[in-house]
Short mmCIF file of C-alpha atoms in Angstrom, two decimals:
data_model
loop_
_atom_site.label_atom_id
_atom_site.label_comp_id
_atom_site.label_asym_id
_atom_site.label_seq_id
_atom_site.Cartn_x
_atom_site.Cartn_y
_atom_site.Cartn_z
CA UNK A 24 219.82 -8.46 25.66
CA UNK A 25 218.71 -5.01 24.76
CA UNK A 26 216.39 -3.11 27.45
CA UNK A 27 213.05 -2.30 26.50
CA UNK A 28 212.99 1.18 25.23
CA UNK A 29 210.51 2.23 28.56
CA UNK A 30 213.22 0.78 31.18
CA UNK A 31 215.79 3.08 29.10
CA UNK A 32 214.06 6.24 29.91
CA UNK A 33 211.86 8.47 32.06
CA UNK A 34 211.03 7.76 35.39
CA UNK A 35 209.24 5.75 38.08
CA UNK A 36 206.78 8.78 38.41
CA UNK A 37 204.16 6.73 39.87
CA UNK A 38 206.36 3.74 42.29
CA UNK A 39 208.14 4.53 45.62
CA UNK A 40 211.27 4.87 45.07
CA UNK A 41 212.51 1.90 46.87
CA UNK A 42 210.38 -0.24 44.43
CA UNK A 43 213.46 0.98 41.66
CA UNK A 44 216.01 -0.64 43.82
CA UNK A 45 214.95 -3.66 44.65
CA UNK A 46 214.23 -4.16 41.23
CA UNK A 47 217.32 -3.10 40.03
CA UNK A 48 219.34 -5.67 42.57
CA UNK A 49 216.61 -8.76 41.69
CA UNK A 50 218.38 -7.32 37.83
CA UNK A 51 221.79 -7.40 39.07
CA UNK A 52 221.13 -10.77 40.73
CA UNK A 53 219.43 -12.34 37.30
CA UNK A 54 221.95 -11.47 35.44
CA UNK A 55 225.41 -13.17 36.99
CA UNK A 56 222.64 -16.15 37.58
CA UNK A 57 222.49 -16.35 33.76
CA UNK A 58 225.95 -16.03 33.98
CA UNK A 59 226.34 -18.74 36.09
CA UNK A 60 223.83 -21.16 34.24
CA UNK A 61 225.13 -19.89 30.78
CA UNK A 62 228.67 -21.60 32.23
CA UNK A 63 227.04 -24.64 33.95
CA UNK A 64 224.85 -25.35 30.97
CA UNK A 65 227.92 -25.44 28.39
CA UNK A 66 230.22 -26.88 31.09
CA UNK A 67 227.98 -30.06 31.63
CA UNK A 68 226.20 -30.36 28.16
CA UNK A 69 227.80 -33.57 27.72
CA UNK A 70 227.00 -34.97 31.15
CA UNK A 71 223.49 -36.37 32.65
CA UNK A 72 222.86 -32.86 33.78
CA UNK A 73 223.20 -31.11 30.27
CA UNK A 74 219.81 -31.28 29.20
CA UNK A 75 218.22 -30.11 32.65
CA UNK A 76 220.68 -27.36 32.81
CA UNK A 77 219.93 -25.82 29.56
CA UNK A 78 216.42 -25.95 29.93
CA UNK A 79 216.32 -24.42 33.24
CA UNK A 80 219.43 -21.66 31.72
CA UNK A 81 216.34 -21.34 29.04
CA UNK A 82 213.91 -20.56 31.39
CA UNK A 83 216.35 -17.98 33.88
CA UNK A 84 217.03 -16.19 30.58
CA UNK A 85 213.07 -15.75 30.10
CA UNK A 86 212.52 -14.63 33.52
CA UNK A 87 215.12 -12.23 33.53
CA UNK A 88 213.40 -10.71 30.75
CA UNK A 89 209.84 -10.78 32.16
CA UNK A 90 211.39 -9.06 35.18
CA UNK A 91 212.57 -5.89 32.53
CA UNK A 92 209.41 -5.90 31.26
CA UNK A 93 207.52 -5.85 34.81
CA UNK A 94 210.41 -2.33 34.94
CA UNK A 95 209.39 -1.01 31.90
CA UNK A 96 205.81 -1.39 32.25
CA UNK A 97 206.41 0.68 35.86
CA UNK A 98 208.79 2.81 34.03
CA UNK A 99 211.53 1.91 36.69
CA UNK A 100 215.01 2.86 34.28
CA UNK A 101 217.73 -0.40 34.88
CA UNK A 102 220.73 1.01 36.31
CA UNK A 103 223.12 -0.08 33.66
CA UNK A 104 226.57 -0.02 35.59
CA UNK A 105 224.72 -2.71 37.92
CA UNK A 106 224.26 -4.59 35.15
CA UNK A 107 227.63 -4.79 33.84
CA UNK A 108 229.28 -5.06 37.32
CA UNK A 109 226.90 -8.36 37.73
CA UNK A 110 228.49 -9.47 34.40
CA UNK A 111 231.81 -8.98 35.50
CA UNK A 112 231.64 -10.42 38.92
CA UNK A 113 230.19 -13.57 37.21
CA UNK A 114 233.39 -13.71 35.39
CA UNK A 115 235.45 -12.94 37.91
CA UNK A 116 234.05 -15.34 39.63
CA UNK A 117 235.98 -18.01 37.51
CA UNK A 118 239.04 -17.52 38.27
CA UNK A 119 241.39 -18.95 40.29
CA UNK A 120 244.01 -17.09 42.59
CA UNK A 121 246.70 -17.16 39.70
CA UNK A 122 244.53 -16.30 37.12
CA UNK A 123 243.35 -20.18 35.60
CA UNK A 124 240.19 -20.56 35.04
CA UNK A 125 238.36 -23.15 36.94
CA UNK A 126 238.19 -26.55 36.14
CA UNK A 127 234.53 -28.11 36.50
CA UNK A 128 234.72 -30.44 39.31
CA UNK A 129 232.21 -32.24 41.66
CA UNK A 130 232.37 -29.56 43.91
CA UNK A 131 232.16 -26.85 41.41
CA UNK A 132 228.81 -28.07 40.46
CA UNK A 133 227.48 -28.93 43.57
CA UNK A 134 228.81 -24.75 44.57
CA UNK A 135 226.90 -23.66 41.41
CA UNK A 136 223.70 -25.84 41.96
CA UNK A 137 223.51 -24.08 45.71
CA UNK A 138 224.17 -20.55 44.41
CA UNK A 139 221.43 -21.32 41.00
CA UNK A 140 218.67 -22.57 44.23
CA UNK A 141 219.70 -19.19 46.09
CA UNK A 142 218.75 -17.15 42.82
CA UNK A 143 215.49 -19.21 42.41
CA UNK A 144 214.34 -19.03 45.91
CA UNK A 145 215.42 -14.73 45.79
CA UNK A 146 213.31 -14.86 42.64
CA UNK A 147 210.36 -16.45 43.89
CA UNK A 148 210.14 -14.36 46.83
CA UNK A 149 210.53 -11.15 44.24
CA UNK A 150 206.97 -12.53 42.29
CA UNK A 151 205.48 -12.80 45.27
CA UNK A 152 206.72 -9.08 46.27
CA UNK A 153 205.55 -8.04 42.20
CA UNK A 154 202.21 -10.03 43.14
CA UNK A 155 201.54 -7.47 46.16
CA UNK A 156 202.31 -4.42 44.02
CA UNK A 157 200.12 -5.69 41.38
CA UNK A 158 196.83 -5.47 43.96
CA UNK A 159 197.52 -2.13 43.76
CA UNK A 160 198.98 -1.57 40.06
CA UNK A 161 197.71 -2.24 36.92
CA UNK A 162 200.39 -2.14 35.39
CA UNK A 163 201.71 -5.59 36.63
CA UNK A 164 200.09 -8.88 35.22
CA UNK A 165 199.11 -10.93 38.40
CA UNK A 166 198.37 -13.74 35.93
CA UNK A 167 201.91 -13.50 34.40
CA UNK A 168 203.36 -12.85 37.52
CA UNK A 169 201.63 -16.22 39.35
CA UNK A 170 202.75 -18.16 36.38
CA UNK A 171 206.33 -17.02 36.98
CA UNK A 172 206.11 -17.76 40.73
CA UNK A 173 204.93 -21.46 39.51
CA UNK A 174 207.62 -22.18 37.48
CA UNK A 175 210.18 -20.74 40.07
CA UNK A 176 208.87 -23.55 42.31
CA UNK A 177 209.09 -26.06 39.21
CA UNK A 178 212.62 -24.60 39.11
CA UNK A 179 213.46 -25.12 42.58
CA UNK A 180 212.51 -28.60 42.43
CA UNK A 181 214.95 -29.84 38.86
CA UNK A 182 217.68 -27.93 41.40
CA UNK A 183 217.10 -30.11 44.20
CA UNK A 184 216.98 -33.15 41.96
CA UNK A 185 219.80 -31.90 40.27
CA UNK A 186 221.93 -31.07 43.91
CA UNK A 187 220.87 -34.76 45.30
CA UNK A 188 222.69 -36.08 42.28
CA UNK A 189 224.93 -34.20 42.22
CA UNK A 190 226.00 -34.59 45.72
CA UNK A 191 225.21 -38.64 45.31
CA UNK A 192 227.97 -38.30 42.58
CA UNK A 193 230.91 -36.88 44.73
CA UNK A 194 230.09 -38.76 47.52
CA UNK A 195 230.07 -41.90 45.94
CA UNK A 196 234.24 -41.13 44.42
CA UNK A 197 235.40 -39.74 47.20
CA UNK A 198 234.34 -43.40 49.40
CA UNK A 199 236.70 -45.11 51.17
CA UNK A 200 238.52 -47.32 48.48
CA UNK A 201 238.35 -45.68 45.36
CA UNK A 202 240.67 -43.41 44.14
CA UNK A 203 239.29 -39.48 43.12
CA UNK A 204 238.55 -38.26 40.00
#
């Protein structure tokens, strides 16, 4: 995805130094989260979770773009090395010690959903933090940040539902008298 021009050049003249670090850290996490969501959506496209994971993935991509727009509005440059490292780390997480990629399993699905949920919780806190900054900085749109915070709440609800279904399916497949799948 292309980075907005304002985020590529210039500096965060009016923003406190911590804000650039904070937003770049969230961008790094969002990049890894989008990679995980895409992988899970592809792996489950024919499963009962497929439609919901595809929708969540599209929203996570939009949310990452919204973060890039916020950074551009504030004149905060993107730390490209951090973004590339996040992509590499997400890809490396797919490998086993032997170097083979992991196959989808119930446990991988459960852990993936838990990881996505943690990311969305962090993102909700990001939007809350930016709302606090927006009170003092008119470059940020409070209406847009409030909508993003609401969407994060809906994403948490959807992930909780998917997690409950995946946990139930995993535990049912391991019930006494049944063979593991």
